[in-house]
PDB file of C-alpha atoms and ligand atoms in Angstrom:
ATOM      1  CA  MET A   1      36.036 114.520  44.760  1.00  0.00           C
ATOM      2  CA  PRO A   2      34.699 117.970  46.772  1.00  0.00           C
ATOM      3  CA  LYS A   3      35.878 118.340  50.128  1.00  0.00           C
ATOM      4  CA  ASN A   4      33.907 119.417  53.384  1.00  0.00           C
ATOM      5  CA  LYS A   5      33.941 118.941  56.058  1.00  0.00           C
ATOM      6  CA  TYR A   6      32.550 115.093  55.443  1.00  0.00           C
ATOM      7  CA  LEU A   7      35.830 114.171  53.826  1.00  0.00           C
ATOM      8  CA  GLN A   8      38.883 115.032  54.681  1.00  0.00           C
ATOM      9  CA  ILE A   9      41.749 113.774  53.128  1.00  0.00           C
ATOM     10  CA  ILE A  10      45.000 114.159  54.974  1.00  0.00           C
ATOM     11  CA  GLU A  11      47.558 116.216  52.888  1.00  0.00           C
ATOM     12  CA  HIS A  12      51.189 115.749  54.655  1.00  0.00           C
ATOM     13  CA  PRO A  13      55.276 114.202  53.190  1.00  0.00           C
ATOM     14  CA  LEU A  14      54.812 111.275  55.948  1.00  0.00           C
ATOM     15  CA  VAL A  15      51.369 110.484  54.733  1.00  0.00           C
ATOM     16  CA  LEU A  16      52.742 109.901  51.540  1.00  0.00           C
ATOM     17  CA  LEU A  17      56.071 108.370  52.821  1.00  0.00           C
ATOM     18  CA  TYR A  18      54.269 105.945  54.693  1.00  0.00           C
ATOM     19  CA  ILE A  19      51.347 105.535  51.884  1.00  0.00           C
ATOM     20  CA  THR A  20      54.633 105.085  49.396  1.00  0.00           C
ATOM     21  CA  LYS A  21      55.801 101.908  51.972  1.00  0.00           C
ATOM     22  CA  LEU A  22      52.532  99.753  52.273  1.00  0.00           C
ATOM     23  CA  ARG A  23      52.051 100.373  48.279  1.00  0.00           C
ATOM     24  CA  ASP A  24      55.570  99.113  47.404  1.00  0.00           C
ATOM     25  CA  GLN A  25      54.643  95.135  46.348  1.00  0.00           C
ATOM     26  CA  ASN A  26      58.500  94.312  47.861  1.00  0.00           C
ATOM     27  CA  SER A  27      57.827  95.986  50.976  1.00  0.00           C
ATOM     28  CA  GLU A  28      58.484  93.042  53.588  1.00  0.00           C
ATOM     29  CA  VAL A  29      56.081  92.839  56.327  1.00  0.00           C
ATOM     30  CA  GLN A  30      57.883  94.383  58.914  1.00  0.00           C
ATOM     31  CA  VAL A  31      57.483  97.673  56.937  1.00  0.00           C
ATOM     32  CA  PHE A  32      54.016  97.439  55.818  1.00  0.00           C
ATOM     33  CA  ARG A  33      53.267  96.706  59.241  1.00  0.00           C
ATOM     34  CA  GLU A  34      55.354  99.301  60.482  1.00  0.00           C
ATOM     35  CA  ALA A  35      53.921 102.133  58.251  1.00  0.00           C
ATOM     36  CA  MET A  36      50.316 100.688  58.775  1.00  0.00           C
ATOM     37  CA  ASP A  37      51.062 101.108  63.031  1.00  0.00           C
ATOM     38  CA  LYS A  38      52.455 105.668  61.816  1.00  0.00           C
ATOM     39  CA  LEU A  39      49.212 105.650  59.671  1.00  0.00           C
ATOM     40  CA  GLY A  40      46.789 104.632  62.612  1.00  0.00           C
ATOM     41  CA  GLY A  41      48.139 107.463  64.768  1.00  0.00           C
ATOM     42  CA  ILE A  42      48.060 109.778  61.580  1.00  0.00           C
ATOM     43  CA  LEU A  43      44.392 108.806  61.173  1.00  0.00           C
ATOM     44  CA  GLY A  44      43.438 109.025  65.116  1.00  0.00           C
ATOM     45  CA  TYR A  45      45.525 112.246  65.315  1.00  0.00           C
ATOM     46  CA  HIS A  46      42.803 114.044  62.140  1.00  0.00           C
ATOM     47  CA  ALA A  47      39.831 111.805  63.587  1.00  0.00           C
ATOM     48  CA  LEU A  48      40.324 113.112  67.184  1.00  0.00           C
ATOM     49  CA  SER A  49      39.649 116.638  65.962  1.00  0.00           C
ATOM     50  CA  HIS A  50      35.578 115.342  65.013  1.00  0.00           C
ATOM     51  CA  VAL A  51      35.524 114.713  69.187  1.00  0.00           C
ATOM     52  CA  SER A  52      33.813 117.366  71.382  1.00  0.00           C
ATOM     53  CA  THR A  53      35.357 118.766  74.399  1.00  0.00           C
ATOM     54  CA  LYS A  54      35.351 120.846  77.544  1.00  0.00           C
ATOM     55  CA  ASP A  55      36.589 123.919  78.881  1.00  0.00           C
ATOM     56  CA  VAL A  56      38.217 123.013  82.101  1.00  0.00           C
ATOM     57  CA  GLN A  57      39.900 124.746  84.443  1.00  0.00           C
ATOM     58  CA  VAL A  58      43.083 123.189  85.067  1.00  0.00           C
ATOM     59  CA  GLN A  59      46.095 124.352  88.157  1.00  0.00           C
ATOM     60  CA  THR A  60      49.548 124.841  87.566  1.00  0.00           C
ATOM     61  CA  PRO A  61      51.856 125.707  89.904  1.00  0.00           C
ATOM     62  CA  LEU A  62      51.902 128.589  89.240  1.00  0.00           C
ATOM     63  CA  GLU A  63      47.577 130.168  88.874  1.00  0.00           C
ATOM     64  CA  ILE A  64      45.160 128.290  87.674  1.00  0.00           C
ATOM     65  CA  THR A  65      44.339 129.007  83.422  1.00  0.00           C
ATOM     66  CA  SER A  66      41.944 127.323  80.683  1.00  0.00           C
ATOM     67  CA  GLY A  67      42.623 123.790  79.721  1.00  0.00           C
ATOM     68  CA  MET A  68      40.339 121.639  77.908  1.00  0.00           C
ATOM     69  CA  LYS A  69      38.961 117.837  78.615  1.00  0.00           C
ATOM     70  CA  LEU A  70      37.348 115.107  76.349  1.00  0.00           C
ATOM     71  CA  ASN A  71      33.838 115.426  76.856  1.00  0.00           C
ATOM     72  CA  LYS A  72      32.847 112.234  75.704  1.00  0.00           C
ATOM     73  CA  THR A  73      33.960 108.209  76.170  1.00  0.00           C
ATOM     74  CA  VAL A  74      35.683 107.569  73.137  1.00  0.00           C
ATOM     75  CA  TYR A  75      35.199 104.448  71.030  1.00  0.00           C
ATOM     76  CA  VAL A  76      38.402 102.995  68.360  1.00  0.00           C
ATOM     77  CA  ILE A  77      35.943 100.107  66.618  1.00  0.00           C
ATOM     78  CA  PRO A  78      38.579  97.749  63.653  1.00  0.00           C
ATOM     79  CA  ILE A  79      36.534  96.378  61.088  1.00  0.00           C
ATOM     80  CA  LEU A  80      37.823  92.948  61.447  1.00  0.00           C
ATOM     81  CA  ARG A  81      40.218  91.613  60.307  1.00  0.00           C
ATOM     82  CA  ALA A  82      42.434  94.659  58.963  1.00  0.00           C
ATOM     83  CA  GLY A  83      40.778  97.337  60.293  1.00  0.00           C
ATOM     84  CA  LEU A  84      43.314  95.564  63.621  1.00  0.00           C
ATOM     85  CA  SER A  85      46.144  97.625  62.267  1.00  0.00           C
ATOM     86  CA  LEU A  86      45.167 101.392  62.919  1.00  0.00           C
ATOM     87  CA  VAL A  87      44.036 100.001  66.402  1.00  0.00           C
ATOM     88  CA  GLN A  88      47.330 101.111  68.658  1.00  0.00           C
ATOM     89  CA  GLY A  89      48.292 104.088  66.298  1.00  0.00           C
ATOM     90  CA  ILE A  90      44.589 105.487  67.437  1.00  0.00           C
ATOM     91  CA  LEU A  91      45.283 104.389  71.574  1.00  0.00           C
ATOM     92  CA  TYR A  92      48.416 106.429  71.767  1.00  0.00           C
ATOM     93  CA  PHE A  93      46.551 109.044  71.273  1.00  0.00           C
ATOM     94  CA  VAL A  94      43.612 108.103  73.345  1.00  0.00           C
ATOM     95  CA  PRO A  95      45.598 105.100  75.610  1.00  0.00           C
ATOM     96  CA  ASN A  96      41.683 104.698  77.704  1.00  0.00           C
ATOM     97  CA  ALA A  97      39.990 103.760  74.659  1.00  0.00           C
ATOM     98  CA  LYS A  98      37.049 101.735  74.554  1.00  0.00           C
ATOM     99  CA  VAL A  99      38.027  98.648  71.389  1.00  0.00           C
ATOM    100  CA  GLY A 100      34.293  97.855  70.072  1.00  0.00           C
ATOM    101  CA  HIS A 101      35.043  94.589  67.295  1.00  0.00           C
ATOM    102  CA  ILE A 102      33.244  94.291  64.094  1.00  0.00           C
ATOM    103  CA  GLY A 103      34.059  91.433  61.483  1.00  0.00           C
ATOM    104  CA  ILE A 104      32.514  91.711  58.115  1.00  0.00           C
ATOM    105  CA  TYR A 105      34.520  89.812  55.485  1.00  0.00           C
ATOM    106  CA  ARG A 106      33.523  90.411  51.811  1.00  0.00           C
ATOM    107  CA  ASP A 107      32.062  87.837  49.318  1.00  0.00           C
ATOM    108  CA  HIS A 108      34.956  87.047  46.509  1.00  0.00           C
ATOM    109  CA  GLN A 109      31.958  86.530  43.722  1.00  0.00           C
ATOM    110  CA  THR A 110      29.478  89.305  45.063  1.00  0.00           C
ATOM    111  CA  HIS A 111      31.760  91.610  47.218  1.00  0.00           C
ATOM    112  CA  GLU A 112      29.273  91.980  49.037  1.00  0.00           C
ATOM    113  CA  PRO A 113      29.322  92.280  53.111  1.00  0.00           C
ATOM    114  CA  ILE A 114      30.082  89.037  54.909  1.00  0.00           C
ATOM    115  CA  ASN A 115      29.728  89.656  59.027  1.00  0.00           C
ATOM    116  CA  TYR A 116      30.689  87.395  60.755  1.00  0.00           C
ATOM    117  CA  TYR A 117      32.036  87.873  64.857  1.00  0.00           C
ATOM    118  CA  ASP A 118      30.593  91.319  66.661  1.00  0.00           C
ATOM    119  CA  ASN A 119      31.736  92.919  70.502  1.00  0.00           C
ATOM    120  CA  LEU A 120      30.890  96.215  71.691  1.00  0.00           C
ATOM    121  CA  PRO A 121      31.562  97.623  74.648  1.00  0.00           C
ATOM    122  CA  ASP A 122      27.927  98.696  76.280  1.00  0.00           C
ATOM    123  CA  GLY A 123      27.453 102.845  76.059  1.00  0.00           C
ATOM    124  CA  LEU A 124      27.960 103.700  72.890  1.00  0.00           C
ATOM    125  CA  ASP A 125      24.650 106.216  72.510  1.00  0.00           C
ATOM    126  CA  ASN A 126      27.677 108.465  74.688  1.00  0.00           C
ATOM    127  CA  GLY A 127      31.165 108.133  72.973  1.00  0.00           C
ATOM    128  CA  THR A 128      32.350 109.078  69.418  1.00  0.00           C
ATOM    129  CA  CYS A 129      32.568 106.018  67.228  1.00  0.00           C
ATOM    130  CA  ILE A 130      35.761 106.247  64.877  1.00  0.00           C
ATOM    131  CA  VAL A 131      35.937 103.673  62.501  1.00  0.00           C
ATOM    132  CA  VAL A 132      39.027 102.017  61.015  1.00  0.00           C
ATOM    133  CA  ASP A 133      39.470 100.169  58.276  1.00  0.00           C
ATOM    134  CA  PRO A 134      43.242 100.827  56.282  1.00  0.00           C
ATOM    135  CA  MET A 135      40.516 100.494  53.117  1.00  0.00           C
ATOM    136  CA  LEU A 136      37.367 101.728  51.398  1.00  0.00           C
ATOM    137  CA  ALA A 137      36.967  99.751  48.086  1.00  0.00           C
ATOM    138  CA  THR A 138      32.766  99.624  47.468  1.00  0.00           C
ATOM    139  CA  GLY A 139      32.224 101.280  51.135  1.00  0.00           C
ATOM    140  CA  GLY A 140      29.646  97.719  51.458  1.00  0.00           C
ATOM    141  CA  SER A 141      31.706  97.108  54.745  1.00  0.00           C
ATOM    142  CA  ALA A 142      31.876 100.488  56.008  1.00  0.00           C
ATOM    143  CA  SER A 143      27.965 101.261  55.644  1.00  0.00           C
ATOM    144  CA  HIS A 144      27.869  98.059  57.102  1.00  0.00           C
ATOM    145  CA  ALA A 145      29.545  98.665  59.761  1.00  0.00           C
ATOM    146  CA  ILE A 146      28.676 101.472  60.699  1.00  0.00           C
ATOM    147  CA  SER A 147      24.513 100.592  59.883  1.00  0.00           C
ATOM    148  CA  TYR A 148      24.929  98.366  62.918  1.00  0.00           C
ATOM    149  CA  LEU A 149      26.950 101.101  65.143  1.00  0.00           C
ATOM    150  CA  LYS A 150      23.503 102.872  65.154  1.00  0.00           C
ATOM    151  CA  GLU A 151      21.471 100.158  65.701  1.00  0.00           C
ATOM    152  CA  ASN A 152      23.529  99.789  68.819  1.00  0.00           C
ATOM    153  CA  GLY A 153      22.679 103.332  69.908  1.00  0.00           C
ATOM    154  CA  ALA A 154      25.961 105.404  68.551  1.00  0.00           C
ATOM    155  CA  ASN A 155      25.082 109.129  66.833  1.00  0.00           C
ATOM    156  CA  ASP A 156      28.474 110.240  66.855  1.00  0.00           C
ATOM    157  CA  ILE A 157      30.405 108.228  64.880  1.00  0.00           C
ATOM    158  CA  VAL A 158      33.898 109.113  62.665  1.00  0.00           C
ATOM    159  CA  PHE A 159      35.185 106.679  59.858  1.00  0.00           C
ATOM    160  CA  THR A 160      38.813 106.644  59.165  1.00  0.00           C
ATOM    161  CA  CYS A 161      40.588 105.087  56.749  1.00  0.00           C
ATOM    162  CA  VAL A 162      43.974 104.897  54.921  1.00  0.00           C
ATOM    163  CA  ILE A 163      42.944 104.488  51.407  1.00  0.00           C
ATOM    164  CA  ALA A 164      39.479 105.492  49.559  1.00  0.00           C
ATOM    165  CA  ALA A 165      37.810 105.593  46.502  1.00  0.00           C
ATOM    166  CA  PRO A 166      35.453 107.298  45.675  1.00  0.00           C
ATOM    167  CA  GLU A 167      32.842 104.637  44.572  1.00  0.00           C
ATOM    168  CA  GLY A 168      33.222 103.667  48.774  1.00  0.00           C
ATOM    169  CA  ILE A 169      33.024 107.552  49.907  1.00  0.00           C
ATOM    170  CA  LYS A 170      30.073 108.302  48.185  1.00  0.00           C
ATOM    171  CA  LYS A 171      28.492 104.176  49.310  1.00  0.00           C
ATOM    172  CA  VAL A 172      29.025 105.865  52.901  1.00  0.00           C
ATOM    173  CA  HIS A 173      28.505 109.226  52.655  1.00  0.00           C
ATOM    174  CA  THR A 174      24.847 108.069  50.423  1.00  0.00           C
ATOM    175  CA  ASP A 175      24.279 105.622  53.037  1.00  0.00           C
ATOM    176  CA  HIS A 176      25.140 108.266  56.215  1.00  0.00           C
ATOM    177  CA  PRO A 177      25.281 111.291  55.849  1.00  0.00           C
ATOM    178  CA  ASP A 178      25.501 112.408  59.181  1.00  0.00           C
ATOM    179  CA  VAL A 179      29.531 110.140  59.036  1.00  0.00           C
ATOM    180  CA  PRO A 180      32.329 112.562  58.232  1.00  0.00           C
ATOM    181  CA  ILE A 181      34.629 110.512  56.247  1.00  0.00           C
ATOM    182  CA  VAL A 182      39.464 111.107  56.868  1.00  0.00           C
ATOM    183  CA  THR A 183      41.750 109.313  54.818  1.00  0.00           C
ATOM    184  CA  SER A 184      45.041 109.526  54.157  1.00  0.00           C
ATOM    185  CA  TYR A 185      44.714 108.807  50.590  1.00  0.00           C
ATOM    186  CA  LEU A 186      41.379 109.350  47.612  1.00  0.00           C
ATOM    187  CA  ASP A 187      42.427 106.760  45.229  1.00  0.00           C
ATOM    188  CA  ARG A 188      41.700 106.198  41.427  1.00  0.00           C
ATOM    189  CA  GLU A 189      39.120 103.752  41.109  1.00  0.00           C
ATOM    190  CA  LEU A 190      38.129  99.925  41.856  1.00  0.00           C
ATOM    191  CA  ASN A 191      39.073  97.729  39.001  1.00  0.00           C
ATOM    192  CA  ASP A 192      36.303  94.663  38.242  1.00  0.00           C
ATOM    193  CA  GLN A 193      37.833  92.448  40.919  1.00  0.00           C
ATOM    194  CA  ALA A 194      35.759  95.766  43.280  1.00  0.00           C
ATOM    195  CA  TYR A 195      40.428  95.939  44.254  1.00  0.00           C
ATOM    196  CA  ILE A 196      41.213  99.884  44.715  1.00  0.00           C
ATOM    197  CA  LEU A 197      43.368 101.397  41.885  1.00  0.00           C
ATOM    198  CA  PRO A 198      46.698 101.746  42.049  1.00  0.00           C
ATOM    199  CA  GLY A 199      45.852 100.495  46.219  1.00  0.00           C
ATOM    200  CA  LEU A 200      47.904  98.082  47.614  1.00  0.00           C
ATOM    201  CA  GLY A 201      46.536  94.905  46.951  1.00  0.00           C
ATOM    202  CA  ASP A 202      44.825  93.100  50.464  1.00  0.00           C
ATOM    203  CA  ALA A 203      45.315  95.100  52.844  1.00  0.00           C
ATOM    204  CA  GLY A 204      44.586  91.886  55.450  1.00  0.00           C
ATOM    205  CA  ASP A 205      46.644  89.580  53.453  1.00  0.00           C
ATOM    206  CA  ARG A 206      49.690  92.164  53.740  1.00  0.00           C
ATOM    207  CA  TYR A 207      48.910  93.211  57.543  1.00  0.00           C
ATOM    208  CA  PHE A 208      48.871  89.193  58.919  1.00  0.00           C
ATOM    209  CA  ASP A 209      51.585  87.954  56.090  1.00  0.00           C
ATOM    210  CA  THR A 210      48.560  85.476  54.967  1.00  0.00           C
ATOM    211  CA  THR A 211      48.453  83.421  51.306  1.00  0.00           C
ATOM    212  CA  PRO A 212      45.594  85.516  49.390  1.00  0.00           C
ATOM    213  CA  PHE A 213      42.679  83.221  48.246  1.00  0.00           C
TER     214      PHE A 213
HETATM  215  C1  PRP B 301      38.716  94.383  52.972  1.00  0.00           C
HETATM  216  C2  PRP B 301      39.110  95.376  53.936  1.00  0.00           C
HETATM  217  C3  PRP B 301      37.444  96.036  53.990  1.00  0.00           C
HETATM  218  C4  PRP B 301      37.010  96.186  52.811  1.00  0.00           C
HETATM  219  C5  PRP B 301      36.649  96.603  52.173  1.00  0.00           C
HETATM  220  O1  PRP B 301      38.300  93.207  53.436  1.00  0.00           O
HETATM  221  O2  PRP B 301      40.124  95.593  55.023  1.00  0.00           O
HETATM  222  O3  PRP B 301      37.101  95.547  54.957  1.00  0.00           O
HETATM  223  O4  PRP B 301      38.065  94.305  52.526  1.00  0.00           O
HETATM  224  O5  PRP B 301      35.896  96.185  50.589  1.00  0.00           O
HETATM  225  P1  PRP B 301      34.621  97.054  50.407  1.00  0.00           P
HETATM  226  O6  PRP B 301      34.896  98.598  50.855  1.00  0.00           O
HETATM  227  O7  PRP B 301      34.384  96.939  48.692  1.00  0.00           O
HETATM  228  O8  PRP B 301      33.126  96.035  51.140  1.00  0.00           O
HETATM  229  P2  PRP B 301      38.272  91.371  53.754  1.00  0.00           P
HETATM  230  O9  PRP B 301      37.101  91.469  52.773  1.00  0.00           O
HETATM  231  O10 PRP B 301      39.864  91.438  52.467  1.00  0.00           O
HETATM  232  O11 PRP B 301      38.542  91.195  54.979  1.00  0.00           O
HETATM  233  P3  PRP B 301      39.369  90.735  56.024  1.00  0.00           P
HETATM  234  O12 PRP B 301      39.488  92.437  56.769  1.00  0.00           O
HETATM  235  O13 PRP B 301      39.768  89.719  56.950  1.00  0.00           O
HETATM  236  O14 PRP B 301      41.574  90.971  55.105  1.00  0.00           O
HETATM  237  N1  URA B 302      40.465  95.313  50.150  1.00  0.00           N
HETATM  238  C1  URA B 302      41.188  95.715  50.256  1.00  0.00           C
HETATM  239  O1  URA B 302      41.946  94.821  51.061  1.00  0.00           O
HETATM  240  N2  URA B 302      42.158  96.151  49.301  1.00  0.00           N
HETATM  241  C2  URA B 302      41.176  96.686  48.070  1.00  0.00           C
HETATM  242  O2  URA B 302      41.409  97.501  47.494  1.00  0.00           O
HETATM  243  C3  URA B 302      40.141  96.610  48.186  1.00  0.00           C
HETATM  244  C4  URA B 302      39.575  95.942  49.405  1.00  0.00           C
END
């Protein structure tokens, strides 16, 4: 899959280290949570390269020099449930970000996204939205969430995930060609249940330690 400014695949030994912990079915929940949190920080760091900045002057104790600050409010938008696992990692870099929530689960038979909850802050039209979800599988949930943000005024959106399938990248790029995807890993394909291979299983169930359906 060709990389371009709309697809960033982070290549770093630390990413591989944490992805390996996530993939391992024997990882205990605290190991899984810690790896997700660290990857949230790494994804946030890279997603923030898409945020617009402006030049400012800063007075050091010795002289005035040039610096920069963020030009827009940053909104972190987790897709519930599993997206919550990445929020703290991103807030580490932008502790004043606003956080909005979009609740979506996949129908187990059709794999279509079912939207069950929304709570978005005002002012999306003047900010940069970083949508977070560990898994981009069919792309239905991500595409639905991005559409909903656009309906609510958002016009500067970045989607970030821990593991992406080619099918999901294609769907988001087709539906939202203006939205860059930042992922820490590109996996091979989906199985016939629309789970990512090799993947890590059900991200939400593993992170929240709930019983799979
Ligand atoms: C998972 C994941 C994504 C979605 C990805 O959520 O966190 O939101 O599936 O699949 P898609 O790309 O095919 O839409 P899930 O439906 O398991 O809900 P949960 O986060 O509440 O566990
Ligand atoms: N959602 C998950 O949690 N895992 C997958 O592999 C696909 C969708």
